[in-house]
Amino acid sequence: MFTERHRMGRADKAVLRLAFGLVLAVLVAYGLALKAPYAVCVVAVLILCKPGPPIPLFKGIVFALVVAALMAAGVLSVPILQNYALAGVMLTAALLYAVFYLGARKANPLTTILVMAGTLIPVVGAVEQALAFQIGVTLAVGLCIGVLVSGASHALFPDLPPTMGKGAAVEVPSRESASWIALRAIVVVVPVFVLALINPSFYVAAIMKSVALGQQAGSTSIRSAGRELVGSTLMGAAIAGCLWFGLSLRPNLWMLMLWMAAAALWAGTRLFRVRTGAFPPSFWVQSLVTMLLLLGPAIEDSAGGTDVLKASAMRVALFVAVALYAWVTVWALEHWRAARSRALFFRHG
């Protein structure tokens, strides 16, 4: 007989929603052969990992329009970056600071999508305007797919209405803390953005990784920064390697969907605390994002005849280097902030 203790909890349903939603995103992105389909999956994962109820369709459309406006601004900034590089980089940094600041104040995990749009489009547009438009369409489609698959996942595995008085309130950072979080994030993202302007073809995937790291670096503590930033990168690389080995046995869309579901279930049980572990949820979110950023380009390399192992090794090395840089940045900024606070205390004390 079905009893209360046999019902799935919220965490179990969240894991199933993540796996089901990622499978749907893979089916649409790779089945329709969209440009950079792994970017669609990254956006879908970020939406599916968002706590709370699904994003309403109308709100998702509004957010997609905001992303579209930011992408248009990114295309318009290309001439500035080409002719007035320093002014263009400073303008981009100011825009990213505002997005990170508002994201910290509103506690919105979708900030990563906005930052990706604001950094990817100018870099790709510096190479080819048409390609920038295609990438922009991919991100917009990925956002719409993410909202739809999130809604479908919640409809298939719905949560019970929360009991009155239950549920922990989300702690909103103060203005000063949000400003510091935004500063740490742009110090991580902007140098990679500049490198991408120099060599867009090599650093486009690194931009997406640095954006994810920037979001993570803004919220992590100095004690756990190395373990989270570098560890999640290595974990994502390990998951991508396992999935690539599995796909090599039978490379087709259906096997890709099954292996993605397996990865989502394995990481999701730890992300949503079905299985307790030493790593926070952000670690597993970034592991899944890293897995997609490594596996997706590897699939494209294989289809294009590129040496997959060599290209993947270079991406892993680049991702680890970016993660190490983010770790050193967090450590240096926090020590500088602590030293400055002590100096001000002794001066006014």
mmCIF file of C-alpha atoms in Angstrom:
data_model
loop_
_atom_site.group_PDB
_atom_site.id
_atom_site.type_symbol
_atom_site.label_atom_id
_atom_site.label_comp_id
_atom_site.label_asym_id
_atom_site.label_seq_id
_atom_site.Cartn_x
_atom_site.Cartn_y
_atom_site.Cartn_z
ATOM 1 C CA MET A 1 0.000 0.000 0.000
ATOM 2 C CA PHE A 2 1.279 3.454 -0.927
ATOM 3 C CA THR A 3 2.158 5.393 2.207
ATOM 4 C CA GLU A 4 3.556 8.812 3.010
ATOM 5 C CA ARG A 5 7.075 7.525 3.509
ATOM 6 C CA HIS A 6 7.124 6.044 -0.011
ATOM 7 C CA ARG A 7 6.442 9.385 -1.688
ATOM 8 C CA MET A 8 9.235 11.079 -3.517
ATOM 9 C CA GLY A 9 10.638 14.079 -1.732
ATOM 10 C CA ARG A 10 11.327 17.464 -3.308
ATOM 11 C CA ALA A 11 14.989 16.595 -3.835
ATOM 12 C CA ASP A 12 14.143 13.349 -5.659
ATOM 13 C CA LYS A 13 11.756 15.191 -7.970
ATOM 14 C CA ALA A 14 14.352 17.915 -8.588
ATOM 15 C CA VAL A 15 16.847 15.262 -9.711
ATOM 16 C CA LEU A 16 14.315 13.707 -12.087
ATOM 17 C CA ARG A 17 13.392 17.152 -13.446
ATOM 18 C CA LEU A 18 17.043 17.889 -14.135
ATOM 19 C CA ALA A 19 17.576 14.605 -15.984
ATOM 20 C CA PHE A 20 14.316 14.793 -17.932
ATOM 21 C CA GLY A 21 14.827 18.447 -18.826
ATOM 22 C CA LEU A 22 18.408 17.914 -19.995
ATOM 23 C CA VAL A 23 17.300 15.002 -22.173
ATOM 24 C CA LEU A 24 14.640 17.188 -23.802
ATOM 25 C CA ALA A 25 17.173 19.970 -24.357
ATOM 26 C CA VAL A 26 19.623 17.536 -25.979
ATOM 27 C CA LEU A 27 16.862 16.143 -28.198
ATOM 28 C CA VAL A 28 15.829 19.584 -29.446
ATOM 29 C CA ALA A 29 19.316 21.134 -29.728
ATOM 30 C CA TYR A 30 21.067 18.207 -31.410
ATOM 31 C CA GLY A 31 17.989 16.849 -33.170
ATOM 32 C CA LEU A 32 17.387 20.185 -34.912
ATOM 33 C CA ALA A 33 21.146 20.674 -35.494
ATOM 34 C CA LEU A 34 21.174 24.127 -33.897
ATOM 35 C CA LYS A 35 24.337 26.208 -33.935
ATOM 36 C CA ALA A 36 26.470 25.419 -30.850
ATOM 37 C CA PRO A 37 23.871 22.998 -29.420
ATOM 38 C CA TYR A 38 25.853 22.538 -26.216
ATOM 39 C CA ALA A 39 25.158 26.192 -25.375
ATOM 40 C CA VAL A 40 21.439 25.384 -25.432
ATOM 41 C CA CYS A 41 22.074 22.544 -22.969
ATOM 42 C CA VAL A 42 24.141 24.826 -20.702
ATOM 43 C CA VAL A 43 21.325 27.378 -20.555
ATOM 44 C CA ALA A 44 18.793 24.615 -19.878
ATOM 45 C CA VAL A 45 20.905 23.217 -17.012
ATOM 46 C CA LEU A 46 21.222 26.669 -15.421
ATOM 47 C CA ILE A 47 17.443 27.080 -15.515
ATOM 48 C CA LEU A 48 16.735 23.546 -14.297
ATOM 49 C CA CYS A 49 19.123 23.983 -11.356
ATOM 50 C CA LYS A 50 17.349 27.159 -10.264
ATOM 51 C CA PRO A 51 15.661 26.582 -6.894
ATOM 52 C CA GLY A 52 11.971 27.212 -6.439
ATOM 53 C CA PRO A 53 9.066 26.995 -8.882
ATOM 54 C CA PRO A 54 9.550 27.040 -12.664
ATOM 55 C CA ILE A 55 9.901 30.323 -14.508
ATOM 56 C CA PRO A 56 6.484 31.407 -15.821
ATOM 57 C CA LEU A 57 6.228 31.487 -19.604
ATOM 58 C CA PHE A 58 5.537 35.235 -19.738
ATOM 59 C CA LYS A 59 8.475 35.986 -17.452
ATOM 60 C CA GLY A 60 10.665 33.735 -19.601
ATOM 61 C CA ILE A 61 9.642 35.683 -22.724
ATOM 62 C CA VAL A 62 10.457 38.973 -21.000
ATOM 63 C CA PHE A 63 13.828 37.623 -19.926
ATOM 64 C CA ALA A 64 14.477 36.419 -23.489
ATOM 65 C CA LEU A 65 13.762 39.959 -24.729
ATOM 66 C CA VAL A 66 16.261 41.333 -22.204
ATOM 67 C CA VAL A 67 18.859 38.834 -23.457
ATOM 68 C CA ALA A 68 18.037 39.860 -27.038
ATOM 69 C CA ALA A 69 18.559 43.531 -26.162
ATOM 70 C CA LEU A 70 21.877 42.715 -24.525
ATOM 71 C CA MET A 71 22.932 40.720 -27.590
ATOM 72 C CA ALA A 72 22.038 43.672 -29.837
ATOM 73 C CA ALA A 73 24.158 45.905 -27.624
ATOM 74 C CA GLY A 74 26.963 43.368 -27.923
ATOM 75 C CA VAL A 75 26.829 43.497 -31.726
ATOM 76 C CA LEU A 76 26.805 47.317 -31.640
ATOM 77 C CA SER A 77 29.882 47.284 -29.386
ATOM 78 C CA VAL A 78 31.957 45.417 -31.985
ATOM 79 C CA PRO A 79 33.041 48.611 -33.880
ATOM 80 C CA ILE A 80 34.023 50.195 -30.557
ATOM 81 C CA LEU A 81 36.117 47.155 -29.607
ATOM 82 C CA GLN A 82 37.770 47.117 -33.038
ATOM 83 C CA ASN A 83 38.592 50.841 -33.201
ATOM 84 C CA TYR A 84 38.748 51.864 -29.543
ATOM 85 C CA ALA A 85 39.760 48.659 -27.781
ATOM 86 C CA LEU A 86 40.426 50.114 -24.314
ATOM 87 C CA ALA A 87 37.180 52.086 -24.233
ATOM 88 C CA GLY A 88 35.262 49.038 -25.484
ATOM 89 C CA VAL A 89 36.725 46.742 -22.829
ATOM 90 C CA MET A 90 35.986 49.299 -20.086
ATOM 91 C CA LEU A 91 32.425 49.694 -21.348
ATOM 92 C CA THR A 92 31.969 45.921 -21.361
ATOM 93 C CA ALA A 93 33.427 45.657 -17.841
ATOM 94 C CA ALA A 94 31.010 48.330 -16.595
ATOM 95 C CA LEU A 95 28.075 46.476 -18.152
ATOM 96 C CA LEU A 96 29.184 43.166 -16.629
ATOM 97 C CA TYR A 97 29.624 44.814 -13.243
ATOM 98 C CA ALA A 98 26.041 46.078 -13.374
ATOM 99 C CA VAL A 99 24.712 42.649 -14.378
ATOM 100 C CA PHE A 100 26.685 40.830 -11.663
ATOM 101 C CA TYR A 101 25.647 43.426 -9.061
ATOM 102 C CA LEU A 102 21.951 43.162 -9.879
ATOM 103 C CA GLY A 103 22.242 39.378 -10.036
ATOM 104 C CA ALA A 104 23.748 39.294 -6.544
ATOM 105 C CA ARG A 105 21.124 41.662 -5.125
ATOM 106 C CA LYS A 106 18.232 39.786 -6.710
ATOM 107 C CA ALA A 107 19.798 36.358 -5.995
ATOM 108 C CA ASN A 108 19.097 35.406 -9.606
ATOM 109 C CA PRO A 109 21.056 32.398 -10.915
ATOM 110 C CA LEU A 110 20.129 33.394 -14.493
ATOM 111 C CA THR A 111 22.727 36.164 -14.303
ATOM 112 C CA THR A 112 25.150 33.739 -15.949
ATOM 113 C CA ILE A 113 23.018 33.697 -19.113
ATOM 114 C CA LEU A 114 23.047 37.491 -19.341
ATOM 115 C CA VAL A 115 26.817 37.633 -18.888
ATOM 116 C CA MET A 116 27.332 34.938 -21.520
ATOM 117 C CA ALA A 117 25.274 36.981 -23.968
ATOM 118 C CA GLY A 118 27.176 40.161 -23.146
ATOM 119 C CA THR A 119 30.607 38.579 -23.622
ATOM 120 C CA LEU A 120 30.141 35.972 -26.347
ATOM 121 C CA ILE A 121 28.392 38.178 -28.889
ATOM 122 C CA PRO A 122 31.080 40.909 -29.103
ATOM 123 C CA VAL A 123 33.843 38.301 -29.411
ATOM 124 C CA VAL A 124 32.087 36.298 -32.120
ATOM 125 C CA GLY A 125 30.935 39.492 -33.846
ATOM 126 C CA ALA A 126 34.533 40.645 -34.146
ATOM 127 C CA VAL A 127 35.100 37.616 -36.408
ATOM 128 C CA GLU A 128 31.826 37.414 -38.309
ATOM 129 C CA GLN A 129 28.586 39.341 -37.801
ATOM 130 C CA ALA A 130 26.443 36.527 -39.197
ATOM 131 C CA LEU A 131 27.979 34.033 -36.767
ATOM 132 C CA ALA A 132 27.300 36.421 -33.883
ATOM 133 C CA PHE A 133 23.651 36.531 -34.934
ATOM 134 C CA GLN A 134 23.531 32.717 -35.022
ATOM 135 C CA ILE A 135 25.072 32.431 -31.553
ATOM 136 C CA GLY A 136 22.610 35.029 -30.292
ATOM 137 C CA VAL A 137 19.709 33.049 -31.724
ATOM 138 C CA THR A 138 21.131 29.912 -30.096
ATOM 139 C CA LEU A 139 21.211 31.541 -26.655
ATOM 140 C CA ALA A 140 17.687 32.922 -27.094
ATOM 141 C CA VAL A 141 16.410 29.540 -28.270
ATOM 142 C CA GLY A 142 18.263 27.878 -25.400
ATOM 143 C CA LEU A 143 16.543 30.190 -22.938
ATOM 144 C CA CYS A 144 13.110 29.446 -24.414
ATOM 145 C CA ILE A 145 13.839 25.702 -24.464
ATOM 146 C CA GLY A 146 15.069 25.892 -20.875
ATOM 147 C CA VAL A 147 11.867 27.596 -19.745
ATOM 148 C CA LEU A 148 9.713 25.094 -21.647
ATOM 149 C CA VAL A 149 11.560 21.972 -20.468
ATOM 150 C CA SER A 150 11.583 23.329 -16.918
ATOM 151 C CA GLY A 151 7.825 23.788 -17.089
ATOM 152 C CA ALA A 152 7.356 20.338 -18.620
ATOM 153 C CA SER A 153 9.617 18.767 -15.967
ATOM 154 C CA HIS A 154 7.708 20.463 -13.151
ATOM 155 C CA ALA A 155 4.416 19.345 -14.692
ATOM 156 C CA LEU A 156 5.640 15.736 -14.870
ATOM 157 C CA PHE A 157 7.240 15.758 -11.394
ATOM 158 C CA PRO A 158 5.313 18.450 -9.488
ATOM 159 C CA ASP A 159 6.135 19.564 -5.951
ATOM 160 C CA LEU A 160 3.479 19.727 -3.283
ATOM 161 C CA PRO A 161 2.497 23.279 -2.258
ATOM 162 C CA PRO A 162 4.798 24.487 0.531
ATOM 163 C CA THR A 163 3.402 24.402 4.028
ATOM 164 C CA MET A 164 2.650 27.818 5.499
ATOM 165 C CA GLY A 165 5.605 29.133 7.424
ATOM 166 C CA LYS A 166 8.096 26.646 5.965
ATOM 167 C CA GLY A 167 10.942 27.381 3.598
ATOM 168 C CA ALA A 168 14.101 29.251 4.357
ATOM 169 C CA ALA A 169 14.261 32.839 3.245
ATOM 170 C CA VAL A 170 16.898 33.671 0.677
ATOM 171 C CA GLU A 171 19.622 35.834 2.170
ATOM 172 C CA VAL A 172 20.130 38.908 -0.006
ATOM 173 C CA PRO A 173 23.636 40.443 0.139
ATOM 174 C CA SER A 174 23.987 44.049 1.216
ATOM 175 C CA ARG A 175 24.908 46.722 -1.321
ATOM 176 C CA GLU A 176 28.540 46.600 -0.208
ATOM 177 C CA SER A 177 28.702 42.805 -0.390
ATOM 178 C CA ALA A 178 26.982 42.755 -3.780
ATOM 179 C CA SER A 179 29.452 45.348 -5.061
ATOM 180 C CA TRP A 180 32.393 43.240 -3.864
ATOM 181 C CA ILE A 181 30.888 40.080 -5.396
ATOM 182 C CA ALA A 182 30.494 41.890 -8.736
ATOM 183 C CA LEU A 183 34.076 43.191 -8.570
ATOM 184 C CA ARG A 184 35.493 39.717 -7.960
ATOM 185 C CA ALA A 185 33.442 38.319 -10.830
ATOM 186 C CA ILE A 186 34.535 40.864 -13.450
ATOM 187 C CA VAL A 187 38.206 40.504 -12.446
ATOM 188 C CA VAL A 188 37.815 36.810 -13.310
ATOM 189 C CA VAL A 189 35.874 37.320 -16.561
ATOM 190 C CA VAL A 190 37.419 40.409 -18.205
ATOM 191 C CA PRO A 191 40.995 39.055 -18.774
ATOM 192 C CA VAL A 192 39.594 35.968 -20.528
ATOM 193 C CA PHE A 193 37.315 38.264 -22.524
ATOM 194 C CA VAL A 194 40.359 40.245 -23.690
ATOM 195 C CA LEU A 195 42.180 37.029 -24.664
ATOM 196 C CA ALA A 196 39.110 35.929 -26.587
ATOM 197 C CA LEU A 197 39.154 39.160 -28.577
ATOM 198 C CA ILE A 198 42.723 38.323 -29.625
ATOM 199 C CA ASN A 199 41.954 34.712 -30.582
ATOM 200 C CA PRO A 200 38.172 34.149 -30.701
ATOM 201 C CA SER A 201 38.200 30.652 -32.181
ATOM 202 C CA PHE A 202 40.240 29.257 -29.281
ATOM 203 C CA TYR A 203 38.761 31.156 -26.368
ATOM 204 C CA VAL A 204 34.999 31.113 -27.047
ATOM 205 C CA ALA A 205 34.470 28.011 -24.881
ATOM 206 C CA ALA A 206 36.817 29.533 -22.282
ATOM 207 C CA ILE A 207 34.586 32.614 -22.090
ATOM 208 C CA MET A 208 31.594 30.478 -21.168
ATOM 209 C CA LYS A 209 33.720 28.705 -18.571
ATOM 210 C CA SER A 210 35.077 31.976 -17.147
ATOM 211 C CA VAL A 211 31.549 33.391 -16.895
ATOM 212 C CA ALA A 212 30.463 30.345 -14.897
ATOM 213 C CA LEU A 213 33.591 30.640 -12.742
ATOM 214 C CA GLY A 214 33.004 34.356 -12.267
ATOM 215 C CA GLN A 215 29.526 33.664 -10.942
ATOM 216 C CA GLN A 216 30.913 30.926 -8.695
ATOM 217 C CA ALA A 217 33.902 32.999 -7.543
ATOM 218 C CA GLY A 218 31.596 35.808 -6.488
ATOM 219 C CA SER A 219 29.813 33.628 -3.951
ATOM 220 C CA THR A 220 32.508 31.218 -2.745
ATOM 221 C CA SER A 221 34.638 31.779 0.345
ATOM 222 C CA ILE A 222 38.421 32.047 0.295
ATOM 223 C CA ARG A 223 38.781 28.761 2.184
ATOM 224 C CA SER A 224 36.775 26.722 -0.305
ATOM 225 C CA ALA A 225 37.670 28.656 -3.469
ATOM 226 C CA GLY A 226 40.389 26.302 -4.669
ATOM 227 C CA ARG A 227 38.413 23.154 -4.013
ATOM 228 C CA GLU A 228 35.277 24.517 -5.672
ATOM 229 C CA LEU A 229 36.748 26.368 -8.649
ATOM 230 C CA VAL A 230 39.469 23.895 -9.641
ATOM 231 C CA GLY A 231 37.756 20.784 -8.278
ATOM 232 C CA SER A 232 34.508 21.365 -10.187
ATOM 233 C CA THR A 233 36.527 21.861 -13.379
ATOM 234 C CA LEU A 234 38.348 18.564 -12.930
ATOM 235 C CA MET A 235 35.119 16.791 -11.979
ATOM 236 C CA GLY A 236 33.422 18.135 -15.111
ATOM 237 C CA ALA A 237 36.347 16.923 -17.221
ATOM 238 C CA ALA A 238 36.100 13.464 -15.630
ATOM 239 C CA ILE A 239 32.350 13.253 -16.325
ATOM 240 C CA ALA A 240 32.912 14.400 -19.917
ATOM 241 C CA GLY A 241 35.579 11.708 -20.360
ATOM 242 C CA CYS A 242 33.229 8.992 -19.097
ATOM 243 C CA LEU A 243 30.455 10.166 -21.410
ATOM 244 C CA TRP A 244 32.818 10.330 -24.387
ATOM 245 C CA PHE A 245 33.939 6.756 -23.728
ATOM 246 C CA GLY A 246 30.314 5.638 -23.540
ATOM 247 C CA LEU A 247 29.414 7.457 -26.754
ATOM 248 C CA SER A 248 32.355 5.898 -28.562
ATOM 249 C CA LEU A 249 30.699 2.485 -28.120
ATOM 250 C CA ARG A 250 27.621 3.586 -30.094
ATOM 251 C CA PRO A 251 27.641 7.227 -31.257
ATOM 252 C CA ASN A 252 24.089 8.380 -31.958
ATOM 253 C CA LEU A 253 21.574 10.879 -30.617
ATOM 254 C CA TRP A 254 19.679 8.386 -28.479
ATOM 255 C CA MET A 255 22.813 7.210 -26.697
ATOM 256 C CA LEU A 256 23.825 10.843 -26.157
ATOM 257 C CA MET A 257 20.460 11.461 -24.492
ATOM 258 C CA LEU A 258 20.836 8.377 -22.292
ATOM 259 C CA TRP A 259 24.379 9.241 -21.215
ATOM 260 C CA MET A 260 23.349 12.845 -20.483
ATOM 261 C CA ALA A 261 20.480 11.535 -18.364
ATOM 262 C CA ALA A 262 22.900 9.266 -16.479
ATOM 263 C CA ALA A 263 25.280 12.171 -15.805
ATOM 264 C CA ALA A 264 22.394 14.394 -14.659
ATOM 265 C CA LEU A 265 21.081 11.702 -12.313
ATOM 266 C CA TRP A 266 24.527 11.018 -10.839
ATOM 267 C CA ALA A 267 25.415 14.679 -10.298
ATOM 268 C CA GLY A 268 21.844 15.681 -9.459
ATOM 269 C CA THR A 269 21.626 13.366 -6.452
ATOM 270 C CA ARG A 270 24.567 15.268 -4.983
ATOM 271 C CA LEU A 271 23.453 18.679 -6.213
ATOM 272 C CA PHE A 272 20.032 18.414 -4.558
ATOM 273 C CA ARG A 273 21.378 16.618 -1.455
ATOM 274 C CA VAL A 274 19.716 13.262 -2.050
ATOM 275 C CA ARG A 275 23.178 11.967 -1.206
ATOM 276 C CA THR A 276 25.146 14.075 1.201
ATOM 277 C CA GLY A 277 28.695 14.999 0.335
ATOM 278 C CA ALA A 278 31.480 17.438 1.079
ATOM 279 C CA PHE A 279 30.817 19.693 -1.922
ATOM 280 C CA PRO A 280 28.132 22.421 -2.091
ATOM 281 C CA PRO A 281 25.441 22.505 -4.823
ATOM 282 C CA SER A 282 27.365 25.150 -6.812
ATOM 283 C CA PHE A 283 30.208 22.632 -7.233
ATOM 284 C CA TRP A 284 27.931 20.181 -9.028
ATOM 285 C CA VAL A 285 26.251 22.856 -11.142
ATOM 286 C CA GLN A 286 29.656 23.966 -12.408
ATOM 287 C CA SER A 287 30.697 20.337 -12.935
ATOM 288 C CA LEU A 288 27.703 19.789 -15.233
ATOM 289 C CA VAL A 289 28.369 23.060 -17.078
ATOM 290 C CA THR A 290 32.032 22.126 -17.563
ATOM 291 C CA MET A 291 31.033 18.675 -18.797
ATOM 292 C CA LEU A 292 28.780 20.230 -21.454
ATOM 293 C CA LEU A 293 31.444 22.772 -22.481
ATOM 294 C CA LEU A 294 33.952 19.962 -23.010
ATOM 295 C CA LEU A 295 31.731 17.258 -24.490
ATOM 296 C CA GLY A 296 29.833 19.535 -26.898
ATOM 297 C CA PRO A 297 32.902 20.892 -28.749
ATOM 298 C CA ALA A 298 34.402 17.371 -28.759
ATOM 299 C CA ILE A 299 31.332 16.098 -30.617
ATOM 300 C CA GLU A 300 31.704 18.948 -33.132
ATOM 301 C CA ASP A 301 35.426 18.191 -33.512
ATOM 302 C CA SER A 302 34.630 14.560 -34.231
ATOM 303 C CA ALA A 303 32.091 15.521 -36.894
ATOM 304 C CA GLY A 304 34.564 17.960 -38.475
ATOM 305 C CA GLY A 305 37.481 15.528 -38.560
ATOM 306 C CA THR A 306 39.566 17.358 -35.938
ATOM 307 C CA ASP A 307 41.821 15.433 -33.562
ATOM 308 C CA VAL A 308 39.412 15.123 -30.645
ATOM 309 C CA LEU A 309 41.928 14.063 -27.986
ATOM 310 C CA LYS A 310 44.349 16.874 -28.763
ATOM 311 C CA ALA A 311 41.636 19.544 -28.923
ATOM 312 C CA SER A 312 39.983 18.254 -25.745
ATOM 313 C CA ALA A 313 43.299 18.158 -23.888
ATOM 314 C CA MET A 314 43.911 21.783 -24.845
ATOM 315 C CA ARG A 315 40.433 22.772 -23.631
ATOM 316 C CA VAL A 316 40.878 20.953 -20.335
ATOM 317 C CA ALA A 317 44.260 22.621 -19.811
ATOM 318 C CA LEU A 318 42.738 26.003 -20.658
ATOM 319 C CA PHE A 319 39.790 25.449 -18.304
ATOM 320 C CA VAL A 320 42.093 24.391 -15.467
ATOM 321 C CA ALA A 321 44.289 27.445 -16.107
ATOM 322 C CA VAL A 322 41.235 29.720 -15.970
ATOM 323 C CA ALA A 323 40.065 28.008 -12.767
ATOM 324 C CA LEU A 324 43.517 28.433 -11.182
ATOM 325 C CA TYR A 325 43.493 32.085 -12.197
ATOM 326 C CA ALA A 326 40.046 32.515 -10.618
ATOM 327 C CA TRP A 327 41.314 30.872 -7.416
ATOM 328 C CA VAL A 328 44.386 33.115 -7.238
ATOM 329 C CA THR A 329 42.201 36.143 -7.955
ATOM 330 C CA VAL A 330 39.802 35.344 -5.112
ATOM 331 C CA TRP A 331 42.729 34.736 -2.738
ATOM 332 C CA ALA A 332 44.533 37.970 -3.706
ATOM 333 C CA LEU A 333 41.428 40.161 -3.577
ATOM 334 C CA GLU A 334 40.302 38.799 -0.214
ATOM 335 C CA HIS A 335 43.757 39.296 1.331
ATOM 336 C CA TRP A 336 43.901 42.812 -0.094
ATOM 337 C CA ARG A 337 40.456 43.552 1.321
ATOM 338 C CA ALA A 338 41.413 42.184 4.746
ATOM 339 C CA ALA A 339 44.655 44.221 4.801
ATOM 340 C CA ARG A 340 42.773 47.357 3.776
ATOM 341 C CA SER A 341 40.167 46.802 6.505
ATOM 342 C CA ARG A 342 42.901 46.378 9.135
ATOM 343 C CA ALA A 343 44.628 49.542 7.959
ATOM 344 C CA LEU A 344 41.405 51.541 8.147
ATOM 345 C CA PHE A 345 40.665 50.107 11.606
ATOM 346 C CA PHE A 346 44.041 51.127 13.032
ATOM 347 C CA ARG A 347 43.844 54.534 11.363
ATOM 348 C CA HIS A 348 40.455 55.373 12.840
ATOM 349 C CA GLY A 349 40.780 53.287 15.978
#
